Short mmCIF file of C-alpha atoms in Angstrom, two decimals:
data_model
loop_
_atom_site.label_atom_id
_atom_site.label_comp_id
_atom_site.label_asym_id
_atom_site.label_seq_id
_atom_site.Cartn_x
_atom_site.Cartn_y
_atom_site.Cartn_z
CA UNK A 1 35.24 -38.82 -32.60
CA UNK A 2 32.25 -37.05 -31.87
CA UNK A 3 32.96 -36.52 -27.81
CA UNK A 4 36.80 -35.31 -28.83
CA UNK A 5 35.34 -32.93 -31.31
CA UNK A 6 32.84 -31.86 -28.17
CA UNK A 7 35.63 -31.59 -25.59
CA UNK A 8 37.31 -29.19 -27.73
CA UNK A 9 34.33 -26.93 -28.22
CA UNK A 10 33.44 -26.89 -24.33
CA UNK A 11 36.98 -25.79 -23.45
CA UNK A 12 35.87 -22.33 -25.38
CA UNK A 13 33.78 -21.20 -21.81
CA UNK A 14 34.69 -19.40 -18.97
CA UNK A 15 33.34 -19.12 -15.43
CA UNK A 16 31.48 -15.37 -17.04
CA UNK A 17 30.74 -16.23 -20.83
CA UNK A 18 27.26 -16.94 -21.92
CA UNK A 19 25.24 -17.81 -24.96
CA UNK A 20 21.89 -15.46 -26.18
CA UNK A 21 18.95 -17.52 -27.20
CA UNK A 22 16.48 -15.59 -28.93
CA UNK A 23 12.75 -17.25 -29.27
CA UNK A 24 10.88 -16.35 -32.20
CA UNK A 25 8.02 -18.51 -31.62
CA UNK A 26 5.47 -18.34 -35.13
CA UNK A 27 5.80 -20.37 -37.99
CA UNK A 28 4.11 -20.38 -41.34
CA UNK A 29 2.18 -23.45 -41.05
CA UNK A 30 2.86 -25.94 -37.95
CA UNK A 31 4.11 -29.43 -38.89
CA UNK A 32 2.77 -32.76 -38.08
CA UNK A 33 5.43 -33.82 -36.20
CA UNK A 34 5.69 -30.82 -34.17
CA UNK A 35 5.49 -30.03 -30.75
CA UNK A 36 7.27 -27.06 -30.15
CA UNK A 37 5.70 -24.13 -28.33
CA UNK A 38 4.81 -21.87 -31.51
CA UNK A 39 1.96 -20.42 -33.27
CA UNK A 40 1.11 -20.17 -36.84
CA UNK A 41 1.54 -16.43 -38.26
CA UNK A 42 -2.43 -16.98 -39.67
CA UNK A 43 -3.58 -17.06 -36.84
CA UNK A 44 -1.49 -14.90 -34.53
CA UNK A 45 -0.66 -12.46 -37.17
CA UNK A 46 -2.08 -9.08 -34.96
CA UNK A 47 0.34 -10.16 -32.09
CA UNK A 48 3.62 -10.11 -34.05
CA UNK A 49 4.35 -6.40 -33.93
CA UNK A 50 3.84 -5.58 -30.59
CA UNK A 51 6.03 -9.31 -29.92
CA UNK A 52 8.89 -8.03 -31.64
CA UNK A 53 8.16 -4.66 -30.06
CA UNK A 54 8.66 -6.68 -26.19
CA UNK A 55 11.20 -8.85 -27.62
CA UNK A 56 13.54 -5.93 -28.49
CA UNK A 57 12.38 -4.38 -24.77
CA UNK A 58 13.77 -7.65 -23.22
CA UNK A 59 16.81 -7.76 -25.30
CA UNK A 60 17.66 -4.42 -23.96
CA UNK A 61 17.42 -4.96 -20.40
CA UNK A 62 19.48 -8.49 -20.84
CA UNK A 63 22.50 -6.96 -22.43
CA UNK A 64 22.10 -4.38 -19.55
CA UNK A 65 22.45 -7.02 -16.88
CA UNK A 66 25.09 -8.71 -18.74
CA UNK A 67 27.12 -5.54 -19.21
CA UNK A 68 26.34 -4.99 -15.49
CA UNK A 69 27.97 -8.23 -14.69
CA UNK A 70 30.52 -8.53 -16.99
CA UNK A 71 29.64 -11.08 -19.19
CA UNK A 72 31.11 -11.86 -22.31
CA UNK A 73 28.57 -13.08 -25.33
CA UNK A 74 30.41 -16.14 -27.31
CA UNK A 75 27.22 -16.96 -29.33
CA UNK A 76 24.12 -15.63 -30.50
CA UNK A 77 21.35 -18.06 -31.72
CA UNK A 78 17.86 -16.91 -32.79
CA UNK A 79 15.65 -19.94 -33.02
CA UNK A 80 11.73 -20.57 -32.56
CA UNK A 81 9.16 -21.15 -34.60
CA UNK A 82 11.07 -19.74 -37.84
CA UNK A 83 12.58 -15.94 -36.91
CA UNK A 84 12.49 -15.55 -40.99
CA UNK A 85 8.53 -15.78 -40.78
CA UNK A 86 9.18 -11.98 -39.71
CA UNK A 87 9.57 -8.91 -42.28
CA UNK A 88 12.77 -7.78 -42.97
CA UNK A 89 12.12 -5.18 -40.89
CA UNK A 90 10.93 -6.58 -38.35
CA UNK A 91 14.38 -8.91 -38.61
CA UNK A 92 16.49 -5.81 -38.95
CA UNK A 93 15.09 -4.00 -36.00
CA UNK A 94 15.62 -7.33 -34.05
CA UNK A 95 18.84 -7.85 -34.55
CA UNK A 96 20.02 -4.46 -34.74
CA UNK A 97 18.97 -4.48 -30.75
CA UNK A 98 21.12 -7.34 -30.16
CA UNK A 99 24.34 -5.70 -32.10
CA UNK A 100 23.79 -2.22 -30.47
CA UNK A 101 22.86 -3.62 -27.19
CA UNK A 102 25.79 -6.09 -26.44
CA UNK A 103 29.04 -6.77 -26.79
CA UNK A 104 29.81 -8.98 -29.54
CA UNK A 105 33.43 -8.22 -29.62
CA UNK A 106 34.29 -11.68 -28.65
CA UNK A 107 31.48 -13.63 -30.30
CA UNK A 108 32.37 -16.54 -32.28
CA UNK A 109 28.72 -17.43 -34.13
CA UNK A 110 25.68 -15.14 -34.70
CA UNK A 111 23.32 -17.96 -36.27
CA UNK A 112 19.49 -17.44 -37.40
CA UNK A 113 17.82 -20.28 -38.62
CA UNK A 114 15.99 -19.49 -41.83
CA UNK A 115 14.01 -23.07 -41.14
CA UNK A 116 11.36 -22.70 -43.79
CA UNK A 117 12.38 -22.04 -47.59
CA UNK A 118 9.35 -20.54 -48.40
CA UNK A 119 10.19 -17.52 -45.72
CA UNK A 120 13.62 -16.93 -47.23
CA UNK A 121 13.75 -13.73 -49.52
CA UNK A 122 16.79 -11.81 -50.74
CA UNK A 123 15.53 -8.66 -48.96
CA UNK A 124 15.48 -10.73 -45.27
CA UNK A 125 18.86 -12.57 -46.25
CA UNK A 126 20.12 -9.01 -46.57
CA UNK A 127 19.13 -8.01 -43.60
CA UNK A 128 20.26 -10.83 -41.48
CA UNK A 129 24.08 -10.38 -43.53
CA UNK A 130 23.86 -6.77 -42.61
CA UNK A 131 22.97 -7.13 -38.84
CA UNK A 132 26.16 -9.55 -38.46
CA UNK A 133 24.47 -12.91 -38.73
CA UNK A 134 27.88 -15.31 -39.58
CA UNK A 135 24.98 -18.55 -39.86
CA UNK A 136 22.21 -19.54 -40.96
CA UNK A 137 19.58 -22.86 -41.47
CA UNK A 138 17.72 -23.68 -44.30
CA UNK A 139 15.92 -26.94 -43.28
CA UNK A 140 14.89 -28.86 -46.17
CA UNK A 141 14.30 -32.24 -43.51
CA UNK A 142 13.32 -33.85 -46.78
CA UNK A 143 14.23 -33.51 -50.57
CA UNK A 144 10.49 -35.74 -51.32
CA UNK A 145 7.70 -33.34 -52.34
CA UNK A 146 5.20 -36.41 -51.01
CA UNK A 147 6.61 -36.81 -47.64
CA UNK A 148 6.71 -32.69 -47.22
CA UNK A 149 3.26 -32.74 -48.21
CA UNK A 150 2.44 -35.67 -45.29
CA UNK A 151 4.57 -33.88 -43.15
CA UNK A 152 2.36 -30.73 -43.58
CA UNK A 153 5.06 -28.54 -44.81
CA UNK A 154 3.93 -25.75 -47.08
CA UNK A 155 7.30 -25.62 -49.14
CA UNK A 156 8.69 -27.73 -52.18
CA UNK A 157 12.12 -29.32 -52.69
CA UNK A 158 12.57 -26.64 -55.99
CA UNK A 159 12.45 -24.19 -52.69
CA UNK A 160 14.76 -25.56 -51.06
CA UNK A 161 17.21 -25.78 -53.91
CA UNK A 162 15.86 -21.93 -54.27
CA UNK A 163 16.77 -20.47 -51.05
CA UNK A 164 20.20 -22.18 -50.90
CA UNK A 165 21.19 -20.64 -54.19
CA UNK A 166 19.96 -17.45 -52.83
CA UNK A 167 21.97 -17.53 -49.73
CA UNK A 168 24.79 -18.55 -51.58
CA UNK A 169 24.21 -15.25 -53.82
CA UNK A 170 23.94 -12.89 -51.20
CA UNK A 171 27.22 -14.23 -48.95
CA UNK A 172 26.54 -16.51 -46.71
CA UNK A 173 29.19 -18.94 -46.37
CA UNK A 174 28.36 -21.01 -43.67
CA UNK A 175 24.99 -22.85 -43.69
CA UNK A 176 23.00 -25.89 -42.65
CA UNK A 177 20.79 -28.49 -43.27
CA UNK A 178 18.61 -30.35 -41.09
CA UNK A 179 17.08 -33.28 -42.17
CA UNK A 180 14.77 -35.91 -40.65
CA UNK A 181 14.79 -39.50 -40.40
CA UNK A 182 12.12 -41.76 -40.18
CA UNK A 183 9.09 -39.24 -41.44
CA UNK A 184 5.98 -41.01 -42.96
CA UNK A 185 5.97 -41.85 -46.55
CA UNK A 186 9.86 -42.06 -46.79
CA UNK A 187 12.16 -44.96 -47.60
CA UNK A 188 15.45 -45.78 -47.14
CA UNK A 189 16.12 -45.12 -50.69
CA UNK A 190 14.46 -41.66 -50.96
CA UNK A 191 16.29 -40.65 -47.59
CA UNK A 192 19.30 -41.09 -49.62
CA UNK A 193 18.52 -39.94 -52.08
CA UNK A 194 17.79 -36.42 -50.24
CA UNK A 195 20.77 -37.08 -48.57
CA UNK A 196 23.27 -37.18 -51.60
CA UNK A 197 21.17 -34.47 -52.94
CA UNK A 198 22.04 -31.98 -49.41
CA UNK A 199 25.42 -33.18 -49.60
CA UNK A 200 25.93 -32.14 -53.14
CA UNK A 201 25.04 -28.75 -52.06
CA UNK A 202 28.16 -28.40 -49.94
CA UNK A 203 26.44 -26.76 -46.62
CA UNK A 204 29.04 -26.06 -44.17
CA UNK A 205 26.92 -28.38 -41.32
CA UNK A 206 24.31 -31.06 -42.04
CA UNK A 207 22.25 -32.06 -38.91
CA UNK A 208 20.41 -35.44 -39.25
CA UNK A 209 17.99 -35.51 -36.57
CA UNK A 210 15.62 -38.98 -36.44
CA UNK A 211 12.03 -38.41 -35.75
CA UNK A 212 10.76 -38.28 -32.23
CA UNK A 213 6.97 -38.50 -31.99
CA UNK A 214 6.11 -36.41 -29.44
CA UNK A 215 2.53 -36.79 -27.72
CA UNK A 216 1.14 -33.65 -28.35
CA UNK A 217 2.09 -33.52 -32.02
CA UNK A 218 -0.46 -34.00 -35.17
CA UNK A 219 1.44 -37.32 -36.04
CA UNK A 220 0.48 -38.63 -32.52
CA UNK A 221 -3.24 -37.74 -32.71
CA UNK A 222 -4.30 -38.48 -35.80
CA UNK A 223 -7.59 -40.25 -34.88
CA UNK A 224 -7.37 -42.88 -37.88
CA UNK A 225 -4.22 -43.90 -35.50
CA UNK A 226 -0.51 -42.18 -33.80
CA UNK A 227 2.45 -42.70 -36.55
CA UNK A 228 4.76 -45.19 -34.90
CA UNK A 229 7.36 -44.66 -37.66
CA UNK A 230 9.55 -47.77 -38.23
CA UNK A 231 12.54 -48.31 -36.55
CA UNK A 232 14.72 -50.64 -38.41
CA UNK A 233 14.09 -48.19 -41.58
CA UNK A 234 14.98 -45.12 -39.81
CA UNK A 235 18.19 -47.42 -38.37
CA UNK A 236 19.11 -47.73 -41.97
CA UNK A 237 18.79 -44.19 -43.03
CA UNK A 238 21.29 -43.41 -40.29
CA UNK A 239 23.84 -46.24 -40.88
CA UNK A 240 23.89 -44.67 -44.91
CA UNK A 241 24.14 -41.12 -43.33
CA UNK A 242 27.03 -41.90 -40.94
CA UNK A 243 28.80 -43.00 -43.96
CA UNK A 244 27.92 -40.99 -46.56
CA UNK A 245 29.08 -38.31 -44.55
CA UNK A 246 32.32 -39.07 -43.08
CA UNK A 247 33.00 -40.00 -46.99
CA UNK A 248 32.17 -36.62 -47.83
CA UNK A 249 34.48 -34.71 -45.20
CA UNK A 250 31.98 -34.19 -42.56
CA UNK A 251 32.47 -34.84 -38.95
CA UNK A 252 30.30 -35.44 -36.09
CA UNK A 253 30.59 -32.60 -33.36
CA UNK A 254 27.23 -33.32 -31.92
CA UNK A 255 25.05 -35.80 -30.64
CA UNK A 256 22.02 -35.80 -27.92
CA UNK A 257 18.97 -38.02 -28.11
CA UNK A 258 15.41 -36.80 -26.75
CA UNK A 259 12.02 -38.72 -25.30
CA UNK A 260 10.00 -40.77 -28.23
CA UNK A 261 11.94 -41.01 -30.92
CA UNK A 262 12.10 -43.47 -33.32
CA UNK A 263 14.04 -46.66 -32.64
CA UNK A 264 14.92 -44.86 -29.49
CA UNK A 265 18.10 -43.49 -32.05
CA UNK A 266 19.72 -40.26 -32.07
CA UNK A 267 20.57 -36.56 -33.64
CA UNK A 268 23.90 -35.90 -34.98
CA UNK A 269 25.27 -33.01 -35.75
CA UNK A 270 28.06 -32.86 -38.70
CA UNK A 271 30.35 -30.13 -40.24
CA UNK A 272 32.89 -29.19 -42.07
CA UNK A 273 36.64 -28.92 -40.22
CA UNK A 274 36.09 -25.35 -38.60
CA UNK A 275 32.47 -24.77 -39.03
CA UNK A 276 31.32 -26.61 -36.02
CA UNK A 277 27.94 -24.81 -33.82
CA UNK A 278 29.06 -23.67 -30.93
CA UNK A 279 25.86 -22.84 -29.89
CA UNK A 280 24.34 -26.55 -30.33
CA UNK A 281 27.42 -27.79 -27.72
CA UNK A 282 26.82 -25.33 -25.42
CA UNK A 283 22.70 -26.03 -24.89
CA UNK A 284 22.95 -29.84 -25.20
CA UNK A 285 25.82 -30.40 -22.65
CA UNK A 286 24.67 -27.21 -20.21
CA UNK A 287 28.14 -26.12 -19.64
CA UNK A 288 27.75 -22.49 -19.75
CA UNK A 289 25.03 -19.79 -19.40
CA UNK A 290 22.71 -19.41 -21.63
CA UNK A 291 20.91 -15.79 -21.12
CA UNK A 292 17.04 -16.43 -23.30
CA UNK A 293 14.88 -14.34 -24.53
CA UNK A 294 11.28 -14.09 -25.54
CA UNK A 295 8.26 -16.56 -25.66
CA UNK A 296 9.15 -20.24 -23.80
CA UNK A 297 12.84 -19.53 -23.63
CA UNK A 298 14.60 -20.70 -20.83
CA UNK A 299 17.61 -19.06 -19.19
CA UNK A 300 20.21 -21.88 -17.57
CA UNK A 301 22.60 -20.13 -15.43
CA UNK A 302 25.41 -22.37 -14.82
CA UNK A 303 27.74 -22.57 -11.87
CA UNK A 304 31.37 -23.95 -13.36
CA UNK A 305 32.60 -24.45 -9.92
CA UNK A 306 29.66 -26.92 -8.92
CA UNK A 307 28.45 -27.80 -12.09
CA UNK A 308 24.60 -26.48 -10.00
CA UNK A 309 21.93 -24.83 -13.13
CA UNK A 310 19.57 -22.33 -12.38
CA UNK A 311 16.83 -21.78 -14.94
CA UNK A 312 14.66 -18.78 -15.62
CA UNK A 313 11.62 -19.40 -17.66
CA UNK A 314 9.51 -17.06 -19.92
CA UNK A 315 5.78 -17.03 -20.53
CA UNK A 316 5.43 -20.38 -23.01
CA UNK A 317 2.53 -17.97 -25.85
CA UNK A 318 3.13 -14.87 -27.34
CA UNK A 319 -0.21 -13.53 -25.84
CA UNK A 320 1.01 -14.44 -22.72
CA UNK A 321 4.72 -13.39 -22.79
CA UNK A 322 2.66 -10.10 -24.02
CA UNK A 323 -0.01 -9.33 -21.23
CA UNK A 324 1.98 -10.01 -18.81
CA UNK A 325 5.72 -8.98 -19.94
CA UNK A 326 6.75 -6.25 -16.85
CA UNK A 327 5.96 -9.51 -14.64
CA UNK A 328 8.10 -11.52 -16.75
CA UNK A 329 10.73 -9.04 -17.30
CA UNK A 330 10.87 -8.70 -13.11
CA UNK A 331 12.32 -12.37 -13.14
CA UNK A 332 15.55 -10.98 -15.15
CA UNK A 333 16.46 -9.84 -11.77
CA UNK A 334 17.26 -13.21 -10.71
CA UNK A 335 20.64 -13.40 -13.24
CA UNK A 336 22.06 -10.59 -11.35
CA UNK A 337 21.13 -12.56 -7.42
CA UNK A 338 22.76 -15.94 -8.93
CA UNK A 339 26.29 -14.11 -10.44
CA UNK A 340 26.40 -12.16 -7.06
CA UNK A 341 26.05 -15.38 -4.99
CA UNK A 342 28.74 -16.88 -6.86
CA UNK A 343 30.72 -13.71 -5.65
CA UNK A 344 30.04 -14.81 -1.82
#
């Protein structure tokens, strides 16, 4: 089910469509089982401005290439970190770039996760509705205030149930939910329990993603001994997932696994009939180009005639991708050299 419901998505690219990945890399507070490349706004808080300042910069000369080259833009995803850590403004000015700067006549998703519930405000959900975002996440990973706490998140579940409503208020009518199995403290019975809770919600797409303990992560260093996580429960939160779900009219679209995770399982991603991410197909399978921008993104240009991927890769920090952005922004050059070698 879940490859026919791929195969249908990945017919949607052509030999010069691409995908915009937009990095917001800073985050509230930095959870335990994290090992993404971002940086807690407390800390980085004086580089954010001149960031988005860059960011914009960047955009800018992307959509120029892409014009240049004839591209056409079927998704826009702005990921990180958690972009809703910025202002409104700040949001606003970001996005605005992206709308006046490329052609989104043909683009089927403009998603922005809103990760965090305790970053989502009515005055940023307006300004992500008004800048064309069509999807957003609000990622609750767990309904238990104990295991957010041992997690190190910084929100409740009231949040959660908070920013939904609020999303719901303001328009948004496609939204979803990631949740984790296999986190410390939970059970079986309290993932379900979060689980019936999310689905009672009615997001548009749930994502169920099992825990993968990565090396560098706070869960993996914690000196009174690494969190190993327990693979037969986590196996059981899934099996009550897959079924909960398909019982509920969800269907799998999605499903990749990554390095150290938990019973060596697997992410799914679900939706409802016609709200599938295009933009999660696209990156997992690498089956069209994805054009990135800003701190640790990685361009993949892809070659549809022999399946050959060139990547691009920013500067990994923002004080990096900062001090040395014209040397960065140099290496944009290299979409233009890898379209006009497919010309030859």
């Amino acid at each position: 089910m879940t490859s026919q419901n791929q195969k249908e998505i990945l017919s949607i690219p052509s030999p010069r469509s691409f995908s915009l990945y937009i990095s917001v890399p800073f985050c509230p507070t930095r959870c335990a089982y994290c090992s993404f490349v971002s940086t807690t706004v407390e800390k980085a808080f004086r580089l954010v401005p001149d960031y988005v300042k860059l960011l914009c910069e960047e955009l800018r000369r992307t959509a120029e290439l892409a014009a240049e080259l004839g591209l056409i833009c079927h998704s826009v995803y702005v990921g990180g970190g958690t972009p809703t850590t910025l202002s409104a403004e700040q949001l606003r000015l970001v996005l605005d770039t992206v709308g006046d700067s490329f052609d989104l006549s043909r683009c089927r998703e403009f998603t922005v996760e809103a990760g965090r519930p305790d970053t989502v405000t009515e005055e940023k959900l307006r300004a992500l509705l008004e800048s064309g975002t069509t999807r957003i996440s609000i990622n609750p990973q767990t309904l238990n205030d104990e295991v957010l706490r041992a997690i190190g998140r910084a929100h409740t579940t009231e949040q959660t149930y908070d920013a939904y409503a609020l999303a719901r208020k303001c328009g948004f009518g496609n939204i979803n939910m990631d949740l984790i199995a296999g986190l410390p403290k939970d059970s079986t019975e309290s993932f379900r329990k979060t689980l019936d809770g999310v689905v009672k919600l009615g997001p548009e797409n749930i994502t169920v993603h099992t825990l993968a303990l990565k090396r560098a992560a706070k869960l993996s260093l914690d000196p009174s001994g690494p969190y190993s996580g327990d693979a037969k429960t986590a196996q059981n939160m899934l099996t009550y997932a897959d079924s909960a779900l398909l019982k509920s009219g969800y269907l799998p679209y999605y499903l990749y696994r990554q390095s150290r995770m938990v019973g060596n399982l697997e992410n799914t991603g679900w939706s409802k009939t016609g709200f599938e991410g295009y933009y999660n197909v696209f990156i997992m399978e690498e089956k069209e180009t994805i054009l990135a921008c800003g701190a640790g993104a990685v361009s993949k240009l892809f070659d549809p005639l022999s399946d050959r991927l060139e990547r691009i890769f920013n500067f990994k920090y923002p004080y990096e991708y900062i001090s040395r952005f014209s040397e960065m922004l140099t290496r944009k050059d290299r979409v233009k050299e890898f379209y006009d070698g497919l010309a030859d």
